[in-house]
Coordinates of C-alpha atoms in Angstrom, one line a residue:
Chain A
X6 CA 0.3 -141.8 -32.3
X7 CA 2.1 -141.9 -28.9
X8 CA 3.6 -138.4 -29.4
X9 CA 0.2 -136.8 -29.5
X10 CA -0.7 -138.2 -26.0
X11 CA -0.6 -135.5 -23.4
X12 CA -1.7 -135.0 -19.8
X13 CA -2.6 -131.4 -20.5
X14 CA -6.1 -130.1 -21.2
X15 CA -7.5 -126.6 -21.5
X16 CA -8.6 -126.6 -17.9
X17 CA -5.2 -127.9 -16.6
X18 CA -3.4 -125.3 -18.6
X19 CA -5.5 -122.5 -17.1
X20 CA -4.8 -124.1 -13.6
X21 CA -1.1 -124.2 -14.3
X22 CA -0.9 -120.6 -15.5
X23 CA -2.9 -119.4 -12.6
X24 CA -0.6 -121.3 -10.2
X25 CA 2.5 -119.7 -11.8
X26 CA 1.1 -116.2 -11.7
X27 CA -0.2 -116.7 -8.1
X28 CA 3.2 -118.1 -7.1
X29 CA 5.0 -115.0 -8.6
X30 CA 2.7 -112.7 -6.7
X31 CA 3.3 -114.7 -3.5
X32 CA 7.0 -114.4 -3.8
X33 CA 6.7 -110.6 -4.4
X34 CA 4.5 -110.2 -1.3
X35 CA 6.4 -112.6 0.9
X36 CA 9.9 -111.5 0.2
X37 CA 9.5 -107.8 -0.7
X38 CA 6.2 -106.3 0.3
X39 CA 5.6 -107.6 3.8
X40 CA 7.6 -106.3 6.8
X41 CA 10.0 -108.5 8.8
X42 CA 8.8 -109.5 12.2
X43 CA 10.3 -106.9 14.5
X44 CA 8.9 -105.9 17.9
X45 CA 10.3 -103.7 20.7
X46 CA 10.5 -104.7 24.3
X47 CA 8.4 -102.2 26.3
X48 CA 10.8 -102.1 29.2
X49 CA 14.2 -102.2 27.4
X50 CA 13.3 -100.9 24.0
X51 CA 15.3 -103.7 22.5
X52 CA 14.3 -105.2 19.1
X53 CA 13.2 -108.8 19.1
X54 CA 11.1 -111.1 16.9
X55 CA 11.7 -113.4 14.0
X56 CA 13.0 -110.7 11.7
X57 CA 13.3 -112.0 8.0
X58 CA 12.9 -115.6 9.0
X59 CA 9.2 -114.9 9.3
X60 CA 9.0 -114.9 5.5
X61 CA 9.2 -118.7 5.5
X62 CA 5.8 -118.7 7.2
X63 CA 4.2 -117.9 3.8
X64 CA 5.6 -121.2 2.4
X65 CA 5.8 -123.5 5.4
X66 CA 2.2 -123.1 6.7
X67 CA 0.5 -123.5 3.3
X68 CA 2.7 -126.5 2.6
X69 CA 1.6 -128.4 5.7
X70 CA -2.0 -127.6 4.9
X71 CA -1.7 -129.0 1.4
X72 CA 0.2 -132.0 2.8
X73 CA -2.6 -132.8 5.2
X74 CA -5.1 -132.4 2.3
X75 CA -3.2 -134.5 -0.2
X76 CA -2.9 -137.4 2.4
X77 CA -6.5 -137.1 3.3
X78 CA -7.4 -137.4 -0.4
X79 CA -5.1 -140.3 -0.6
X80 CA -6.8 -142.0 2.3
X81 CA -10.3 -141.3 1.0
X82 CA -9.4 -142.6 -2.4
X83 CA -7.8 -145.7 -0.8
X84 CA -11.0 -146.4 1.1
X85 CA -12.8 -145.9 -2.2
X86 CA -10.6 -148.4 -3.9
X87 CA -11.2 -151.0 -1.1
X88 CA -14.9 -150.6 -1.6
X89 CA -15.1 -150.2 -5.4
X90 CA -11.9 -152.0 -6.5
X91 CA -11.6 -149.8 -9.5
X92 CA -8.5 -148.3 -11.1
X93 CA -9.8 -144.8 -10.8
X94 CA -9.7 -144.8 -7.0
X95 CA -6.3 -146.4 -6.9
X96 CA -4.8 -143.9 -9.3
X97 CA -6.2 -141.0 -7.4
X98 CA -4.8 -142.4 -4.1
X99 CA -1.4 -142.9 -5.8
X100 CA -1.3 -139.4 -7.3
X101 CA -2.3 -137.7 -4.0
X102 CA 0.1 -139.9 -2.0
X103 CA 3.0 -138.9 -4.3
X104 CA 2.2 -135.2 -4.2
X105 CA 1.6 -135.3 -0.4
X106 CA 5.0 -137.0 0.1
X107 CA 6.7 -134.3 -1.9
X108 CA 5.0 -131.4 -0.1
X109 CA 5.7 -133.2 3.3
X110 CA 9.4 -133.3 2.4
X111 CA 9.3 -129.5 1.6
X112 CA 7.5 -128.9 5.0
X113 CA 10.4 -130.6 6.8
X114 CA 13.0 -128.8 4.8
X115 CA 11.4 -125.3 5.2
X116 CA 10.8 -126.0 8.9
X117 CA 14.5 -126.9 9.4
X118 CA 15.7 -123.8 7.5
X119 CA 13.3 -121.7 9.7
X120 CA 14.4 -123.5 12.8
X121 CA 18.0 -122.6 12.6
X122 CA 17.7 -118.8 13.1
X123 CA 14.5 -118.9 15.2
X124 CA 14.8 -122.0 17.4
X125 CA 18.6 -122.0 17.3
X126 CA 18.7 -125.6 15.9
X127 CA 18.3 -127.2 12.5
X128 CA 16.5 -130.2 14.1
X129 CA 15.1 -131.1 17.5
X130 CA 14.9 -134.9 18.0
X131 CA 12.7 -134.7 21.1
X132 CA 10.1 -132.5 19.6
X133 CA 6.7 -134.2 19.1
X134 CA 5.6 -131.9 16.3
X135 CA 8.8 -132.4 14.3
X136 CA 9.0 -136.1 15.0
X137 CA 5.3 -136.9 14.2
X138 CA 5.7 -135.0 10.9
X139 CA 8.9 -137.0 10.1
X140 CA 7.0 -140.2 10.9
X141 CA 4.2 -139.2 8.5
X142 CA 6.7 -138.5 5.8
X143 CA 8.4 -141.9 6.4
X144 CA 5.0 -143.7 6.4
X145 CA 4.1 -142.3 3.0
X146 CA 7.6 -142.9 1.7
X147 CA 7.0 -146.5 2.7
X148 CA 3.6 -146.3 1.0
X149 CA 5.3 -145.3 -2.3
X150 CA 8.0 -147.9 -1.9
X151 CA 5.4 -150.5 -1.4
X152 CA 3.6 -149.4 -4.6
X153 CA 6.9 -149.5 -6.5
X154 CA 7.8 -153.0 -5.1
X155 CA 5.1 -154.7 -7.3
X156 CA 5.5 -155.0 -11.0
X157 CA 1.7 -155.1 -11.5
X158 CA -0.1 -152.0 -10.1
X159 CA -3.2 -154.1 -9.4
X160 CA -1.3 -156.2 -6.9
X161 CA 0.1 -153.2 -5.1
X162 CA -3.3 -151.4 -4.8
X163 CA -4.8 -153.3 -1.9
X164 CA -1.8 -153.4 0.5
X165 CA -1.0 -149.8 -0.4
X166 CA -4.6 -148.7 0.4
X167 CA -4.3 -150.3 3.8
X168 CA -1.0 -148.6 4.6
X169 CA -2.5 -145.2 3.5
X170 CA -5.5 -145.6 5.8
X171 CA -3.1 -146.4 8.7
X172 CA -0.6 -143.6 7.9
X173 CA -3.2 -140.9 7.7
X174 CA -4.1 -141.4 11.4
X175 CA -0.8 -139.6 12.2
X176 CA -2.3 -136.3 10.9
X177 CA -4.6 -135.5 13.9
X178 CA -1.7 -136.4 16.1
X179 CA 0.6 -133.9 14.4
X180 CA -2.1 -131.2 14.3
X181 CA -3.0 -131.5 18.0
X182 CA 0.5 -132.2 19.3
X183 CA 1.2 -128.5 20.1
X184 CA -1.9 -128.5 22.4
X185 CA -1.6 -132.0 23.8
X186 CA 2.1 -132.0 24.5
X187 CA 2.8 -128.3 24.9
X188 CA 5.9 -129.0 27.1
X189 CA 7.4 -131.5 24.6
X190 CA 7.5 -129.2 21.5
X191 CA 9.3 -126.0 20.5
X192 CA 6.7 -125.5 17.8
X193 CA 4.4 -122.6 18.4
X194 CA 0.6 -123.1 18.6
X195 CA -1.7 -122.3 15.6
X196 CA -1.6 -118.7 14.6
X197 CA -4.6 -118.9 12.3
X198 CA -7.0 -120.5 14.9
X199 CA -6.1 -117.8 17.4
X200 CA -6.1 -115.0 14.8
X201 CA -2.8 -113.6 15.9
X202 CA -2.1 -112.3 12.4
X203 CA -3.6 -109.4 10.5
X204 CA -3.3 -107.0 7.5
X205 CA -0.8 -107.8 4.7
X206 CA 0.7 -110.6 6.7
X207 CA -2.6 -112.4 6.9
X208 CA -3.4 -111.7 3.2
X209 CA 0.0 -113.1 2.1
X210 CA -0.5 -116.2 4.2
X211 CA -4.0 -116.7 2.7
X212 CA -2.6 -116.2 -0.8
X213 CA 0.1 -118.7 0.0
X214 CA -2.5 -121.3 1.0
X215 CA -4.6 -120.6 -2.1
X216 CA -1.5 -120.9 -4.4
X217 CA -0.4 -124.1 -2.7
X218 CA -3.9 -125.6 -3.2
X219 CA -3.8 -124.7 -6.9
X220 CA -0.3 -126.2 -7.3
X221 CA -1.3 -129.3 -5.5
X222 CA -4.5 -129.7 -7.6
X223 CA -2.4 -129.2 -10.8
X224 CA 0.2 -131.8 -9.8
X225 CA -2.4 -134.3 -8.6
X226 CA -4.4 -133.8 -11.9
X227 CA -1.3 -134.5 -14.1
X228 CA 0.0 -137.3 -11.9
X229 CA -3.5 -138.9 -12.1
X230 CA -3.5 -138.6 -15.9
X231 CA 0.0 -140.1 -16.1
X232 CA -1.2 -143.1 -14.0
X233 CA -4.2 -143.5 -16.2
X234 CA -2.1 -143.5 -19.3
X235 CA 0.2 -146.1 -17.7
X236 CA -2.8 -148.2 -16.9
X237 CA -4.1 -148.0 -20.5
X238 CA -0.7 -148.9 -21.8
X239 CA -0.4 -151.8 -19.4
X240 CA -3.9 -153.2 -20.4
X241 CA -3.1 -152.6 -24.0
X242 CA 0.2 -154.5 -23.6
X243 CA -1.5 -157.5 -22.1
X244 CA -4.1 -157.5 -24.9
X245 CA -1.4 -157.3 -27.6
X246 CA 0.6 -160.1 -25.9
X247 CA -2.5 -162.4 -25.8
X248 CA -3.2 -161.6 -29.5
X249 CA 0.5 -162.4 -30.4
X250 CA 0.3 -165.7 -28.4
X251 CA -2.9 -166.8 -30.1
X252 CA -1.3 -166.1 -33.5
X253 CA 1.7 -168.2 -32.5
X254 CA -0.6 -171.0 -31.3
X255 CA -2.5 -170.9 -34.6
X256 CA 0.8 -170.9 -36.6
X257 CA 1.9 -174.0 -34.6
Chain B
X226 CA 7.5 -160.6 -28.7
X227 CA 9.0 -159.2 -25.5
X228 CA 5.5 -158.9 -24.0
X229 CA 4.8 -162.5 -25.0
X230 CA 7.9 -163.6 -23.1
X231 CA 6.7 -161.8 -20.0
X232 CA 3.5 -163.8 -20.1
X233 CA 5.2 -167.2 -19.8
X234 CA 4.8 -169.0 -16.5
X235 CA 8.5 -168.9 -15.9
X236 CA 8.7 -165.1 -16.1
X237 CA 5.7 -164.9 -13.9
X238 CA 7.4 -166.9 -11.2
X239 CA 10.5 -164.6 -11.4
X240 CA 8.2 -161.6 -11.2
X241 CA 6.5 -162.9 -8.1
X242 CA 9.8 -163.8 -6.5
X243 CA 11.3 -160.4 -7.2
X244 CA 8.3 -158.4 -6.1
X245 CA 8.1 -160.4 -2.9
X246 CA 11.8 -159.7 -2.1
X247 CA 11.4 -156.0 -2.9
X248 CA 8.3 -155.8 -0.7
X249 CA 10.1 -157.4 2.2
X250 CA 13.1 -155.1 1.7
X251 CA 10.9 -152.0 1.6
X252 CA 9.0 -153.2 4.6
X253 CA 12.1 -153.9 6.7
X254 CA 13.6 -150.6 5.6
X255 CA 10.5 -148.7 6.7
X256 CA 10.3 -150.6 10.0
X257 CA 13.9 -150.0 10.8
X258 CA 13.6 -146.3 10.1
X259 CA 10.4 -145.9 12.1
X260 CA 12.0 -147.8 15.0
X261 CA 15.1 -145.5 14.9
X262 CA 12.9 -142.4 14.9
X263 CA 10.8 -143.7 17.8
X264 CA 13.9 -144.7 19.7
X265 CA 15.3 -141.2 19.2
X266 CA 12.0 -139.6 20.3
X267 CA 11.4 -141.8 23.3
X268 CA 15.1 -141.5 24.3
X269 CA 14.5 -137.8 24.7
X270 CA 11.0 -138.1 26.2
X271 CA 12.4 -137.6 29.7
X272 CA 13.7 -134.2 28.6
X273 CA 10.4 -132.5 28.4
X274 CA 10.3 -128.9 29.5
X275 CA 9.6 -128.0 33.1
X276 CA 8.1 -124.5 33.4
X277 CA 10.2 -122.5 35.9
X278 CA 7.5 -122.8 38.7
X279 CA 7.6 -126.6 38.4
X280 CA 11.4 -126.7 38.2
X281 CA 11.6 -124.6 41.4
X282 CA 9.0 -126.8 43.1
X283 CA 10.9 -130.0 42.2
X284 CA 14.4 -128.4 42.9
X285 CA 15.4 -131.0 45.5
X286 CA 14.1 -133.9 43.4
X287 CA 15.9 -132.6 40.3
X288 CA 19.2 -131.8 41.9
X289 CA 22.1 -133.3 40.0
X290 CA 19.8 -134.4 37.2
X291 CA 19.9 -132.7 33.8
X292 CA 16.6 -131.3 32.9
X293 CA 15.0 -128.9 30.5
X294 CA 13.3 -125.8 31.7
X295 CA 11.2 -123.3 29.8
X296 CA 10.7 -119.7 30.8
X297 CA 10.9 -116.1 29.7
X298 CA 14.2 -114.2 30.2
X299 CA 13.8 -111.0 32.0
X300 CA 15.6 -107.6 31.4
X301 CA 18.9 -107.3 33.1
X302 CA 20.9 -109.9 31.2
X303 CA 24.7 -109.6 31.5
X304 CA 27.9 -111.4 30.6
X305 CA 30.6 -112.1 33.1
X306 CA 33.5 -114.5 33.7
X307 CA 33.1 -117.5 36.0
X308 CA 36.1 -119.7 36.7
X309 CA 37.8 -118.5 33.6
X310 CA 34.7 -119.1 31.4
X311 CA 32.5 -116.5 29.8
X312 CA 28.9 -117.0 31.0
X313 CA 25.6 -115.2 30.5
X314 CA 23.6 -114.5 33.7
X315 CA 19.9 -113.7 33.7
X316 CA 16.6 -114.4 35.4
X317 CA 14.0 -116.7 33.9
X318 CA 10.4 -116.8 34.9
X319 CA 7.0 -118.5 34.4
X320 CA 4.0 -116.7 35.9
X321 CA 5.3 -115.0 39.1
X322 CA 8.0 -117.6 39.8
X323 CA 11.6 -116.6 39.0
X324 CA 14.9 -118.5 38.8
X325 CA 18.4 -117.3 38.1
X326 CA 20.4 -118.9 35.2
X327 CA 24.1 -119.1 34.5
X328 CA 24.4 -120.1 30.8
X329 CA 27.7 -121.2 29.2
X330 CA 27.9 -121.2 25.4
X331 CA 26.6 -119.0 22.6
X332 CA 23.1 -117.8 23.3
X333 CA 20.4 -118.3 20.6
X334 CA 20.3 -115.6 17.8
X335 CA 16.9 -114.5 19.0
X336 CA 17.7 -114.6 22.7
X337 CA 16.2 -111.5 24.2
X338 CA 14.0 -110.5 27.2
X339 CA 10.4 -111.5 26.5
X340 CA 11.3 -114.4 24.1
X341 CA 10.7 -117.8 25.8
X342 CA 13.7 -120.1 25.8
X343 CA 14.2 -123.8 26.6
X344 CA 17.4 -124.4 28.5
X345 CA 19.1 -127.6 29.5
X346 CA 21.2 -128.0 32.6
X347 CA 21.3 -128.7 36.4
X348 CA 20.4 -127.0 39.6
X349 CA 23.3 -125.5 41.6
X350 CA 22.8 -124.5 45.3
X351 CA 24.9 -121.4 45.0
X352 CA 24.2 -117.7 44.2
X353 CA 25.0 -116.7 40.6
X354 CA 27.9 -114.3 40.1
X355 CA 27.1 -110.6 40.5
X356 CA 23.5 -111.4 41.5
X357 CA 23.0 -107.8 42.5
X358 CA 23.0 -106.8 38.8
X359 CA 20.0 -108.9 38.1
X360 CA 16.8 -106.9 38.2
X361 CA 14.3 -109.7 38.9
X362 CA 16.5 -112.2 40.8
X363 CA 14.6 -114.3 43.5
X364 CA 17.9 -114.2 45.4
X365 CA 17.2 -117.6 46.9
X366 CA 20.8 -119.0 46.8
X367 CA 20.1 -121.2 43.8
X368 CA 20.7 -121.0 40.1
X369 CA 20.3 -123.3 37.0
X370 CA 23.6 -124.0 35.3
X371 CA 22.8 -124.5 31.6
X372 CA 24.8 -125.2 28.4
X373 CA 22.1 -125.6 25.8
X374 CA 19.6 -123.0 24.6
X375 CA 16.8 -123.2 22.1
X376 CA 14.0 -120.7 21.5
X377 CA 10.3 -121.4 21.8
X378 CA 8.9 -118.6 19.7
X379 CA 5.3 -117.4 20.1
X380 CA 2.6 -117.5 17.4
X381 CA 1.9 -113.8 17.4
X382 CA 2.4 -112.0 14.1
X383 CA 0.5 -108.7 14.8
X384 CA 3.7 -106.6 15.0
X385 CA 2.8 -103.6 17.2
X386 CA -0.1 -105.3 18.9
X387 CA 1.7 -108.6 19.6
X388 CA 1.4 -109.7 23.2
X389 CA 4.6 -110.1 25.0
X390 CA 5.5 -113.1 27.1
X391 CA 6.6 -111.2 30.2
X392 CA 6.3 -112.3 33.7
X393 CA 6.6 -108.9 35.2
X394 CA 3.4 -107.7 33.4
X395 CA 1.4 -110.7 34.6

């Protein structure tokens, strides 16, 4: 009976396949079809730019967008839980929080890999964009640790929801940091909002965002279903235990 | 049977005790980590980047103090020896204000005229070596002696149409 339980459905399989195909196309475009970032100085004629490091843009930018989105979903679902007190909202918050933490870790890793050739440093401790993103990651890592610290998911739901609602406040700070503290960050300003990107580079970045959204939806969907199955099993376990206890009492 | 045991009052007490300890541990761990991160961030807060014009304006105030300066290197970069050390000499600018720089250590991989850099160092009231080789030197008897270089890359990905951070064109 248990072996037939699955988190997959026809819709999720289509979503998963689309994500895989989309990711393959993205890799082809990002690493082979698009040009490296090379410019020529008008006075000296010397080459400059980000060269091949620019290819990480197609992963790094989409990842931060889906990270923001996953954490916002987590916060909305947490608020939903505090109002409705239902397991559905709590599971959605948990699933989105977990996926967001994973993508946030990938943001920090890809950013660090990009930073070495472009910024000339793996990590910049004084940088407000880098540090506020690290703090976001740590806050949601704490959110997950808090959830894991309780044996009963119901007991973890309320404090975790409060932590998620506080942690998500870091997102506008991260997003605006390059404007508010321009002289405290090496991070460049938004490329998309100033439209300083075009042609195949823009298309590949947009595809990257779309693929990342698909992957995020796919992961959240499955994680949510796993949480739901865990909940059903937990409830079923309590019912079974009560039944067994009643039987024992009757036997006595 | 196992589930039945878990429902007994004694097990419940153990569960409460364990989960309480774990929560406290997770909370303390998170708090310590956030404090370390904030400490590191605030510790560097005084090292924000002065644009060249501000660094020049506050030259007397900043003298003998390490600071960070951001600006765009201009063409005319050259390497030379200074007191037995290999140094890089160039002119940095923001807007129409220029400052000479003597940098010791490996330059950033993307270091080039037109690509803004953040340098860390101190003001020195002395001409840089071979100042006559510099194309944009303010020739004011000062230079910034730096030993740390990172790049602040722009957000322009339009290849041929990308705007260049260049003081001379402003």
